[in-house]
Coordinates of C-alpha atoms and ligand atoms in Angstrom, one line a residue:
X255 CA 0.1 -0.1 0.0
X256 CA 2.8 2.4 0.7
X257 CA 4.3 4.7 -1.9
X258 CA 7.8 6.2 -1.9
X259 CA 7.0 9.5 -3.2
X260 CA 5.0 11.9 -1.1
X261 CA 6.2 11.6 2.6
X262 CA 3.9 13.0 5.3
X263 CA 5.1 13.5 8.9
X264 CA 2.2 13.6 11.3
X265 CA 2.8 15.1 14.8
X266 CA 0.8 13.2 17.5
X267 CA -1.2 9.9 17.5
X268 CA -4.4 11.1 19.0
X269 CA -7.6 10.1 17.1
X270 CA -7.1 13.0 14.6
X271 CA -3.5 11.8 13.9
X272 CA -4.5 8.2 13.6
X273 CA -7.4 8.9 11.3
X274 CA -5.3 11.2 9.1
X275 CA -2.6 8.5 9.0
X276 CA -5.1 5.9 7.7
X277 CA -6.7 8.2 5.2
X278 CA -3.3 9.3 3.7
X279 CA -1.8 5.8 3.7
X280 CA -4.9 4.6 1.8
X281 CA -4.3 7.2 -0.8
X282 CA -0.8 5.8 -1.3
X283 CA 1.3 8.3 0.7
X284 CA 4.3 7.3 2.8
X285 CA 3.2 8.2 6.4
X286 CA 5.2 8.5 9.7
X287 CA 3.7 9.3 13.0
X288 CA 5.8 10.9 15.7
X289 CA 4.4 10.6 19.3
X290 CA 6.1 11.8 22.4
X291 CA 4.4 9.1 24.6
X292 CA 5.2 5.5 24.5
X293 CA 1.9 4.5 22.8
X294 CA -0.9 5.8 20.6
X295 CA -4.3 7.4 21.5
X296 CA -3.6 10.7 23.2
X297 CA -6.5 11.4 25.4
X298 CA -8.2 8.2 24.3
X299 CA -6.1 6.0 26.4
X300 CA -6.1 3.2 29.0
X301 CA -4.5 2.7 32.4
X302 CA -4.4 -0.4 34.6
X303 CA -4.1 0.0 38.3
X304 CA -3.9 -3.3 40.2
X305 CA -6.7 -5.6 38.9
X306 CA -8.6 -2.5 37.5
X307 CA -8.5 -1.1 34.0
X308 CA -9.7 2.4 33.2
X309 CA -10.4 4.3 30.0
X310 CA -8.5 7.5 30.8
X311 CA -10.5 10.0 28.7
X312 CA -13.6 9.9 26.7
X313 CA -16.5 7.7 27.8
X314 CA -19.4 8.8 25.8
X315 CA -19.6 7.7 22.2
X316 CA -21.9 9.1 19.5
X317 CA -21.8 8.7 15.8
X318 CA -19.8 5.4 15.9
X319 CA -20.3 4.9 12.2
X320 CA -17.5 7.5 11.8
X321 CA -15.1 5.0 13.4
X322 CA -16.7 2.1 11.4
X323 CA -16.3 4.0 8.1
X324 CA -12.6 4.4 8.8
X325 CA -12.3 0.7 9.5
X326 CA -14.5 -0.4 6.7
X327 CA -11.8 -1.9 4.6
X328 CA -9.6 -3.2 7.5
X329 CA -9.1 -6.9 7.9
X330 CA -11.9 -8.7 9.9
X331 CA -9.7 -9.3 13.0
X332 CA -9.0 -5.5 13.3
X333 CA -12.5 -4.4 12.5
X334 CA -13.9 -6.7 15.1
X335 CA -11.9 -5.0 17.8
X336 CA -14.4 -2.1 17.6
X337 CA -17.9 -3.2 18.3
X338 CA -20.2 -0.4 19.4
X339 CA -23.2 -1.4 21.5
X340 CA -26.3 0.9 21.5
X341 CA -27.2 1.5 25.1
X342 CA -30.6 1.1 26.6
X343 CA -30.0 3.9 29.1
X344 CA -28.2 7.0 28.1
X345 CA -27.4 8.1 31.7
X346 CA -28.8 7.9 35.2
X347 CA -29.4 11.4 36.4
X348 CA -29.6 12.4 40.2
X349 CA -31.2 15.9 40.4
X350 CA -30.6 18.2 43.3
X351 CA -34.3 18.0 44.3
X352 CA -34.0 14.3 45.0
X353 CA -35.6 13.1 41.7
X354 CA -33.7 10.2 40.0
X355 CA -34.1 9.6 36.2
X356 CA -32.7 6.7 34.3
X357 CA -33.0 8.3 30.8
X358 CA -34.0 5.7 28.2
X359 CA -32.2 5.8 24.9
X360 CA -35.5 5.3 22.9
X361 CA -36.8 8.9 22.1
X362 CA -40.5 7.9 22.7
X363 CA -39.8 6.1 26.1
X364 CA -37.5 9.2 27.0
X365 CA -40.4 11.6 26.3
X366 CA -43.0 9.7 28.1
X367 CA -41.0 8.8 31.2
X368 CA -39.4 12.2 31.6
X369 CA -42.8 13.8 31.2
X370 CA -44.2 11.6 33.9
X371 CA -41.3 12.3 36.3
X372 CA -41.3 16.1 35.8
X373 CA -44.8 17.0 34.8
X374 CA -43.3 18.7 31.8
X375 CA -45.7 18.5 28.7
X376 CA -44.6 15.5 26.5
X377 CA -45.5 17.5 23.4
X378 CA -42.9 20.2 24.4
X379 CA -40.2 17.5 24.8
X380 CA -41.1 16.0 21.4
X381 CA -41.1 19.4 19.8
X382 CA -37.6 20.0 21.2
X383 CA -36.2 16.8 20.0
X384 CA -37.6 17.4 16.5
X385 CA -36.2 20.8 16.5
X386 CA -32.6 19.8 17.5
X387 CA -32.8 17.0 14.8
X388 CA -33.7 19.8 12.2
X389 CA -30.9 21.9 13.5
X390 CA -28.5 19.0 13.0
X391 CA -29.6 18.4 9.4
X392 CA -29.2 22.1 8.7
X393 CA -25.8 22.7 10.5
X394 CA -23.8 19.4 10.3
X395 CA -22.9 19.6 6.5
X396 CA -21.3 23.0 7.1
X397 CA -20.2 23.3 10.8
X398 CA -19.0 19.5 11.4
X399 CA -18.4 17.9 8.0
X400 CA -17.8 21.0 5.9
X401 CA -14.5 23.0 5.3
X402 CA -16.0 26.4 5.7
X403 CA -12.7 28.1 5.9
X404 CA -12.5 27.6 2.0
X405 CA -14.9 30.2 0.6
X406 CA -15.6 28.1 -2.5
X407 CA -16.9 25.3 -0.3
X408 CA -18.8 27.6 2.1
X409 CA -20.8 29.1 -0.8
X410 CA -21.4 26.0 -2.8
X411 CA -25.1 25.4 -3.7
X412 CA -25.7 22.7 -1.0
X413 CA -24.9 25.2 1.7
X414 CA -27.0 28.0 0.6
X415 CA -30.0 26.6 2.5
X416 CA -28.0 27.0 5.9
X417 CA -26.9 30.5 5.0
X418 CA -30.4 31.6 4.2
X419 CA -31.6 29.9 7.4
X420 CA -29.0 31.3 9.7
X421 CA -31.7 32.9 11.9
X422 CA -33.0 29.4 12.9
X423 CA -29.7 28.6 14.4
X424 CA -30.3 31.2 17.2
X425 CA -26.6 32.1 17.5
X426 CA -27.3 35.1 19.7
X427 CA -29.4 33.2 22.3
X428 CA -27.5 31.0 24.8
X429 CA -28.2 27.3 25.0
X430 CA -29.7 27.9 28.5
X431 CA -31.9 30.8 27.3
X432 CA -33.3 28.7 24.5
X433 CA -33.8 25.7 26.8
X434 CA -35.6 27.9 29.4
X435 CA -37.8 29.1 26.8
X436 CA -38.5 25.6 25.5
X437 CA -39.5 24.0 28.9
X438 CA -41.4 24.8 32.1
X439 CA -39.4 22.5 34.5
X440 CA -36.0 23.2 35.9
X441 CA -34.8 19.5 35.8
X442 CA -35.3 19.2 32.1
X443 CA -33.6 22.5 31.4
X444 CA -30.6 21.3 33.4
X445 CA -30.4 18.0 31.6
X446 CA -30.3 19.7 28.2
X447 CA -28.0 22.5 29.4
X448 CA -25.5 19.7 30.2
X449 CA -24.7 19.1 26.6
X450 CA -22.5 22.3 26.6
X451 CA -20.0 20.3 28.6
X452 CA -19.5 17.9 25.6
X453 CA -17.3 20.5 24.1
X454 CA -16.1 22.1 27.3
X455 CA -18.4 25.2 27.3
X456 CA -20.9 26.9 29.6
X457 CA -24.7 26.6 28.6
X458 CA -25.0 30.2 29.8
X459 CA -22.5 31.4 27.2
X460 CA -22.5 28.9 24.4
X461 CA -24.8 29.7 21.5
X462 CA -28.2 27.9 21.2
X463 CA -27.0 26.3 18.0
X464 CA -25.0 23.9 20.2
X465 CA -28.3 22.3 21.4
X466 CA -27.7 20.3 18.3
X467 CA -25.5 18.0 20.5
X468 CA -28.6 16.6 22.3
X469 CA -29.8 15.3 18.9
X470 CA -26.7 13.0 18.7
X471 CA -27.6 11.2 22.0
X472 CA -31.4 11.5 22.1
X473 CA -32.3 10.9 18.4
X474 CA -29.3 9.0 17.0
X475 CA -28.4 7.0 20.1
X476 CA -25.7 6.7 22.8
X477 CA -23.2 3.9 22.3
X478 CA -20.4 2.1 24.1
X479 CA -17.7 -0.2 22.6
X480 CA -17.9 -3.7 23.7
X481 CA -14.1 -3.7 24.6
X482 CA -14.1 -0.1 26.0
X483 CA -13.2 3.3 24.7
X484 CA -9.5 2.3 24.2
X485 CA -10.7 -0.2 21.5
X486 CA -11.1 2.8 19.2
X487 CA -7.4 3.6 19.5
X488 CA -6.4 0.0 19.4
X489 CA -8.3 -0.8 16.1
X490 CA -7.2 2.5 14.4
X491 CA -3.5 2.0 15.4
X492 CA -3.5 -1.6 14.3
X493 CA -5.1 -0.6 10.9
X494 CA -2.6 2.2 10.4
X495 CA 0.2 -0.2 10.9
X496 CA -1.4 -2.7 8.5
X497 CA -1.4 -0.1 5.9
X498 CA 2.3 0.4 6.5
X499 CA 2.2 3.7 8.6
X500 CA 5.5 4.0 10.6
X501 CA 5.1 5.0 14.2
X502 CA 8.0 6.6 16.1
X503 CA 7.2 6.6 19.8
X504 CA 8.9 8.4 22.8
X505 CA 9.9 11.1 20.4
X506 CA 9.0 14.7 20.8
X507 CA 8.7 16.9 17.7
X508 CA 10.5 20.2 18.6
X509 CA 10.3 22.1 15.3
X510 CA 8.4 22.3 12.0
X511 CA 11.1 23.1 9.4
X512 CA 10.2 25.7 6.9
X513 CA 11.8 27.2 3.7
X514 CA 10.2 30.4 2.5
X515 CA 6.5 29.7 2.5
X516 CA 6.6 25.9 2.6
X517 CA 7.1 23.2 5.1
X518 CA 10.2 21.2 4.7
X519 CA 9.7 18.6 7.5
X520 CA 10.2 18.3 11.2
X521 CA 12.8 18.0 13.8
X522 CA 12.2 15.1 16.2
X523 CA 14.3 13.7 18.9
X524 CA 17.1 15.9 17.6
X525 CA 16.9 14.5 14.0
X526 CA 15.6 16.1 10.9
X527 CA 12.9 14.3 9.0
X528 CA 12.2 15.8 5.5
X529 CA 8.6 15.8 4.1
X530 CA 6.5 17.7 1.7
X531 CA 3.6 17.5 4.1
X532 CA 3.3 17.9 7.8
X533 CA 0.0 17.2 9.6
X534 CA -0.2 18.4 13.1
X535 CA -2.5 16.7 15.6
X536 CA -0.8 18.6 18.3
X537 CA -2.7 21.4 20.2
X538 CA -2.7 24.5 18.0
X539 CA -1.4 26.8 20.7
X540 CA 1.5 24.4 21.3
X541 CA 2.3 24.4 17.5
X542 CA 2.4 28.2 17.3
X543 CA 4.1 28.7 20.7
X544 CA 6.8 26.0 20.4
X545 CA 7.1 24.4 17.0
X546 CA 6.7 27.4 14.8
X547 CA 8.0 30.3 16.9
X548 CA 8.5 32.6 13.8
X549 CA 5.0 32.4 12.6
X550 CA 1.9 34.2 14.3
X551 CA -1.3 32.2 14.7
X552 CA -4.2 33.6 12.9
X553 CA -5.8 36.6 14.8
X554 CA -9.1 34.7 15.2
X555 CA -7.6 31.7 16.9
X556 CA -5.4 34.0 19.1
X557 CA -8.7 35.4 20.5
X558 CA -10.1 32.1 21.6
X559 CA -10.6 31.0 25.2
X560 CA -9.8 27.6 26.3
X561 CA -12.4 24.9 27.0
X562 CA -12.8 23.5 30.5
X563 CA -10.6 20.9 31.9
X564 CA -11.4 18.2 34.6
X565 CA -10.3 16.5 37.7
X566 CA -10.6 12.8 37.4
X567 CA -10.5 10.2 40.2
X568 CA -10.0 6.7 39.1
X569 CA -11.2 4.4 41.9
X570 CA -11.1 0.7 42.0
X571 CA -14.1 -0.2 44.3
X572 CA -14.8 -3.3 46.4
X573 CA -18.5 -3.4 45.3
X574 CA -20.2 -4.1 42.1
X575 CA -22.3 -0.7 42.4
X576 CA -25.5 -2.5 41.5
X577 CA -27.5 0.7 42.0
X578 CA -25.4 2.6 39.4
X579 CA -25.5 2.5 35.5
X580 CA -22.6 2.9 33.0
X581 CA -23.1 6.7 33.0
X582 CA -24.3 8.5 36.1
X583 CA -24.7 12.3 36.8
X584 CA -25.1 13.9 40.2
X585 CA -26.2 17.4 39.3
X586 CA -25.1 20.6 41.2
X587 CA -28.0 22.4 42.8
X588 CA -26.9 25.7 41.3
X589 CA -25.6 25.0 37.8
X590 CA -25.1 28.7 36.8
X591 CA -22.8 29.2 39.9
X592 CA -20.8 26.1 38.9
X593 CA -20.1 27.4 35.4
X594 CA -19.3 30.9 36.8
X595 CA -16.8 29.3 39.1
X596 CA -15.1 27.3 36.3
X597 CA -15.0 30.0 33.6
X598 CA -14.9 33.2 35.6
X599 CA -13.4 32.5 39.0
X600 CA -11.1 29.7 37.5
X601 CA -12.0 27.7 40.7
X602 CA -13.7 24.6 41.8
X603 CA -17.3 24.8 42.9
X604 CA -18.0 23.4 46.3
X605 CA -21.2 21.6 45.0
X606 CA -19.9 20.2 41.7
X607 CA -21.8 18.2 39.1
X608 CA -20.3 14.7 39.5
X609 CA -20.1 12.2 36.6
X610 CA -19.5 8.6 37.5
X611 CA -18.6 6.3 34.6
X612 CA -18.2 2.6 35.2
X613 CA -16.9 0.7 32.2
X614 CA -16.9 -2.7 34.1
X615 CA -20.8 -2.5 33.7
X616 CA -20.0 -3.7 30.2
X617 CA -16.5 -4.7 30.0
X618 CA -16.5 -7.3 32.7
X619 CA -12.7 -7.8 32.7
X620 CA -12.2 -4.1 33.7
X621 CA -12.7 -5.2 37.4
X622 CA -12.6 -8.3 39.4
X623 CA -15.9 -10.2 39.9
X624 CA -18.1 -8.4 42.5
X625 CA -16.0 -5.1 42.2
X626 CA -16.2 -2.0 39.9
X627 CA -14.0 0.6 38.3
X628 CA -15.3 4.2 38.9
X629 CA -14.1 7.1 36.6
X630 CA -15.3 10.1 38.7
X631 CA -15.0 13.3 36.9
X632 CA -15.9 17.0 37.7
X633 CA -15.5 19.7 35.3
X634 CA -12.7 22.2 36.3
X635 CA -11.1 25.4 34.9
X636 CA -8.0 25.0 32.7
X637 CA -4.7 25.3 34.5
X638 CA -3.7 29.0 35.1
X639 CA -1.4 28.4 38.2
X640 CA -4.1 27.3 40.7
X641 CA -3.0 25.3 43.7
X642 CA -4.1 21.9 42.3
X643 CA -3.1 19.8 45.4
X644 CA -5.5 21.9 47.5
X645 CA -8.3 21.9 44.8
X646 CA -8.0 18.0 44.3
X647 CA -8.3 17.4 48.0
X648 CA -11.2 19.9 48.7
X649 CA -13.1 18.6 45.8
X650 CA -12.6 14.9 46.8
X651 CA -14.1 15.7 50.1
X652 CA -17.1 17.4 48.4
X653 CA -17.6 14.5 46.0
X654 CA -17.6 11.9 48.8
X655 CA -20.0 14.0 50.9
X656 CA -22.4 14.4 47.9
X657 CA -22.2 10.7 46.6
X658 CA -22.7 9.5 50.2
X659 CA -25.8 11.6 50.7
X660 CA -27.4 10.5 47.4
X661 CA -26.4 6.9 47.4
X662 CA -26.9 6.4 51.2
X663 CA -23.5 4.6 51.9
X664 CA -20.0 5.6 52.7
X665 CA -18.2 5.6 49.3
X666 CA -14.8 6.3 50.7
X667 CA -14.9 2.9 52.4
X668 CA -15.2 1.2 49.0
X669 CA -12.0 2.7 47.5
X670 CA -9.4 0.1 47.2
X671 CA -7.2 1.7 44.4
X672 CA -6.9 5.3 43.5
X673 CA -5.1 7.6 41.1
X674 CA -5.9 11.2 40.2
X675 CA -5.4 13.3 37.1
X676 CA -5.8 17.1 37.3
X677 CA -5.3 19.8 34.5
X678 CA -1.5 20.0 34.9
X679 CA -1.2 16.2 34.4
X680 CA -3.7 16.3 31.3
X681 CA -1.4 18.9 29.9
X682 CA 1.8 17.0 30.5
X683 CA 0.2 13.7 29.1
X684 CA -1.2 15.2 25.8
X685 CA 0.4 18.7 25.5
X686 CA -3.1 20.2 25.5
X687 CA -2.7 23.8 26.7
X688 CA -3.8 24.3 30.3
X689 CA -5.2 20.6 30.2
X690 CA -8.2 21.8 28.2
X691 CA -10.2 18.8 27.2
X692 CA -11.6 20.1 24.0
X693 CA -9.2 22.8 22.7
X694 CA -11.2 26.0 22.6
X695 CA -14.5 26.6 24.3
X696 CA -17.6 27.6 22.4
X697 CA -18.5 30.3 24.8
X698 CA -19.4 32.9 22.1
X699 CA -21.4 33.1 18.9
X700 CA -18.2 33.5 16.9
X701 CA -16.2 30.6 18.3
X702 CA -16.9 28.2 15.4
X703 CA -15.7 30.8 13.0
X704 CA -12.5 31.7 14.9
X705 CA -11.4 28.0 15.3
X706 CA -8.2 27.3 13.4
X707 CA -8.7 26.0 9.9
X708 CA -7.5 22.5 8.9
X709 CA -4.8 24.0 6.7
X710 CA -2.3 26.9 7.0
X711 CA -2.8 30.0 4.9
X712 CA 0.9 30.8 5.5
X713 CA 2.8 27.7 4.9
X714 CA 2.2 25.4 2.0
X715 CA 2.1 21.6 3.1
X716 CA 1.0 22.4 6.7
X717 CA -2.3 20.8 7.9
X718 CA -4.1 20.6 11.3
X719 CA -6.3 17.9 12.7
X720 CA -7.7 17.0 16.3
X721 CA -9.7 18.7 18.9
X722 CA -8.1 22.2 18.9
X723 CA -9.0 23.0 15.3
X724 CA -12.1 23.0 13.1
X725 CA -14.7 21.5 13.7
X726 CA -13.6 21.2 17.4
X727 CA -13.2 18.7 20.2
X728 CA -14.8 15.4 20.8
X729 CA -14.3 12.0 19.1
X730 CA -16.6 12.5 16.0
X731 CA -15.4 16.1 15.4
X732 CA -11.6 15.0 15.5
X733 CA -12.5 12.2 13.0
X734 CA -14.3 14.8 10.8
X735 CA -11.2 17.0 10.9
X736 CA -9.1 14.2 9.5
X737 CA -11.4 13.7 6.7
X738 CA -11.2 17.4 5.8
X739 CA -7.3 17.2 6.0
X740 CA -7.4 14.2 3.5
X741 CA -9.6 16.3 1.0
X742 CA -7.3 19.5 1.3
X743 CA -4.2 17.3 0.7
X744 CA -5.8 15.5 -2.2
X745 CA -6.7 18.9 -3.8
X746 CA -3.2 20.1 -3.6
X747 CA -1.1 17.0 -4.2
X748 CA -3.5 14.4 -5.8
X749 CA -3.5 10.6 -5.1
X750 CA -0.1 9.0 -5.0
X751 CA -0.3 6.3 -7.7
X752 CA 3.0 4.6 -6.8
Ligands
FAD114 C1 -11.1 13.5 30.5 C2 -11.5 13.5 29.2 C3 -12.9 13.2 28.9 C4 -13.4 13.3 27.5 N1 -14.7 12.9 27.3 C5 -15.1 12.8 26.0 C6 -16.3 12.0 25.7 O1 -16.8 11.6 26.5 N2 -16.6 12.0 24.3 C7 -15.9 12.6 23.3 O2 -16.2 12.5 22.2 N3 -14.7 13.3 23.7 C8 -14.3 13.4 25.0 N4 -13.1 14.0 25.2 C9 -12.4 14.7 24.2 C10 -11.7 13.8 23.2 O3 -10.9 12.9 24.0 C11 -10.7 14.6 22.4 O4 -11.4 15.6 21.7 C12 -9.9 13.8 21.4 O5 -9.6 12.5 21.8 C13 -8.8 14.6 21.0 O6 -8.0 14.0 20.0 P1 -6.9 14.7 19.2 O7 -6.8 14.2 17.8 O8 -7.0 16.2 19.3 O9 -5.5 14.3 19.9 P2 -5.0 14.3 21.5 O10 -5.8 13.2 22.2 O11 -5.0 15.6 22.1 O12 -3.6 13.7 21.3 C14 -2.6 14.5 20.7 C15 -1.4 13.6 20.8 O13 -0.2 14.4 20.1 C16 1.0 14.1 21.0 N5 1.8 15.3 20.7 C17 1.4 16.6 20.8 N6 2.5 17.4 20.4 C18 3.5 16.7 20.1 C19 4.8 16.9 19.8 N7 5.3 18.1 19.7 N8 5.6 15.8 19.6 C20 5.2 14.5 19.7 N9 3.9 14.3 20.1 C21 3.1 15.3 20.3 C22 0.4 14.1 22.3 O14 1.4 13.5 23.2 C23 -0.8 13.3 22.2 O15 -0.6 11.9 22.3 C24 -12.5 13.9 26.5 C25 -11.3 14.3 26.8 C26 -10.7 14.0 28.1 C27 -9.4 14.4 28.4

C-alpha cells in the first residue's frame, strides 16, 4: 500500500493523527507518525491499576459509524476490535431536588418517562427533539463535515440553505436561554443544558446552535464499545500499521522546518525528517508557541478561550455498584454558579456536578468479579497556576459528601485503588494547553468561525487535525477534521499512484 513519493510526517497519535494517517496511507502516501508518549491514542487511552483497567479520557460515544467508516476496509480481526453497542439507558441522572431519572435511549420512552417524572408537557419535549434534529440536518454539513474556511466550499449550492436559514440557528441566544424558553421545568432545562459540557463550554454562554449536541444522543443513540473506549485507539492504530504507517514513539517533535512559504519537514528527537507535508495533531497553541515560533497564529484563533478541563479520580471499588449504571450524573444544585466558578473565577465549585462512569458494567474484565471501576470526573477550569493539590483534596471531600448523601452509603470505604489526574497532568500527558479537554470553548457566537482551519494559509504543506482546530473537540469532530485534511491534501497533491 505504501508509496515512496510523497512523505507525510504527522505530529501526534491522538484520534485525529491516527485517522489522518489511515486516510493518507490509503491514498498511497508514505506516512510517519511521531508521538512523544510510549503508545498511541493521546486522550483516548487506557491505564491499569492493580486488577482494575480504566479508559482515561472519553467515555461517551456518539456517531460510531464514523469509526466504522474508517475501518470499513480493514481486515476482519482488526474491524472486530471495535464493536459499538447501542445503550438502553443514556445516563442515570440524580437531580438536586432528590428526583432520579434513568434516561431511556429510545426517544419515545424518554419523552413519556421524563414527562411523567417532571410533569413537563410531553408535546414540548417531542417538539424540542424534533427541533434539534432539524438543527443537525441544517448545520452538520457546514459546521461539522464542511470545510467552511474555504470560501468556494462555504458558498457551494448545498450550503445556501444554511446561509438563508441562519436565523434558525439562534446564534445570539445562549443554550440555556433557549432551553428555558422551551421548557417549564428546571430539571429538564438542566438535563439539556448539560450538553454544553460535551465541548467544554458553559450553557450560559455557548450559542443555542449547540443544542444540536442533544440530537446525537437522544435521536441518534448513545453507544459504548464492547471492549471499552480504548478499543477505538487500538483498532485505528493496528489498521494504520497494517497499511504501512510507521510509528515513532517516545519522540517529541520540537520544530516544524520551513523554507520560504513551505514546510520542509520536522525535527524530532534531535533529528531532521524531511517531508513535503506535515499534519499536526498537536494542540494548535502548542504548535505556534513551540514548533513554529516565527509564525503568528491567525488573529481569530489567538482570541479564543480555552475549554474547561477536569479533575478525574479513578477508583477501584470493592463493590459491584449494582445501584449505578454505565453513566451517572449527580447534578449541582446551582448550575449557573458552577459554570461561573469554572469559567470566571477559575476555581472549583463546592457543590460540583459529579459524573461517574463505570466501564466494568459492560467490559467485565475491567474489574474483578463483585467489584467495579469508577471514573469520577468533575469539570474544572483550565490550569492557570491554581493550587491543584488543594483543589483536588477539597473537591474529593465534596464529592464523597455528595455521593454519600445521594447513594446512602460511605463511598470512601469502598475505594481500594486510587489515582488522580488534574489539569496539569492532562497537559503533561497530551500537551493540550492548560489541560483543556476540547481545545477552545464555544463560549461565544463566533467561536466556530474563529477556530483554526485544517490548513495553514501561511505555509504550503502544513495541515491541522484534532480537537483544537475546526470543527472542534470530541471524537466525532476530531475524525471529521481528519477527513477534511485528507480532502485538502488530495486537492493540492492528488492521489499518489505509486
Ligand atoms: C477526561 C476527558 C474526557 C473526555 N470525554 C469525551 C467524551 O466523553 N466524548 C468525546 O467524544 N470526547 C471526549 N473527550 C475529548 C476527546 O478525547 C478529544 O477531543 C480527542 O480525543 C482529541 O483527539 P486529538 O486528535 O485532538 O488528539 P489528542 O488526544 O489531544 O492527542 C494528541 C497527541 O499528540 C501528541 N503530541 C502533541 N504534540 C506533540 C509533539 N510536539 N511531539 C510529539 N507528540 C506530540 C500528544 O502526546 C498526544 O498523544 C474527553 C477528553 C478528556 C481528556
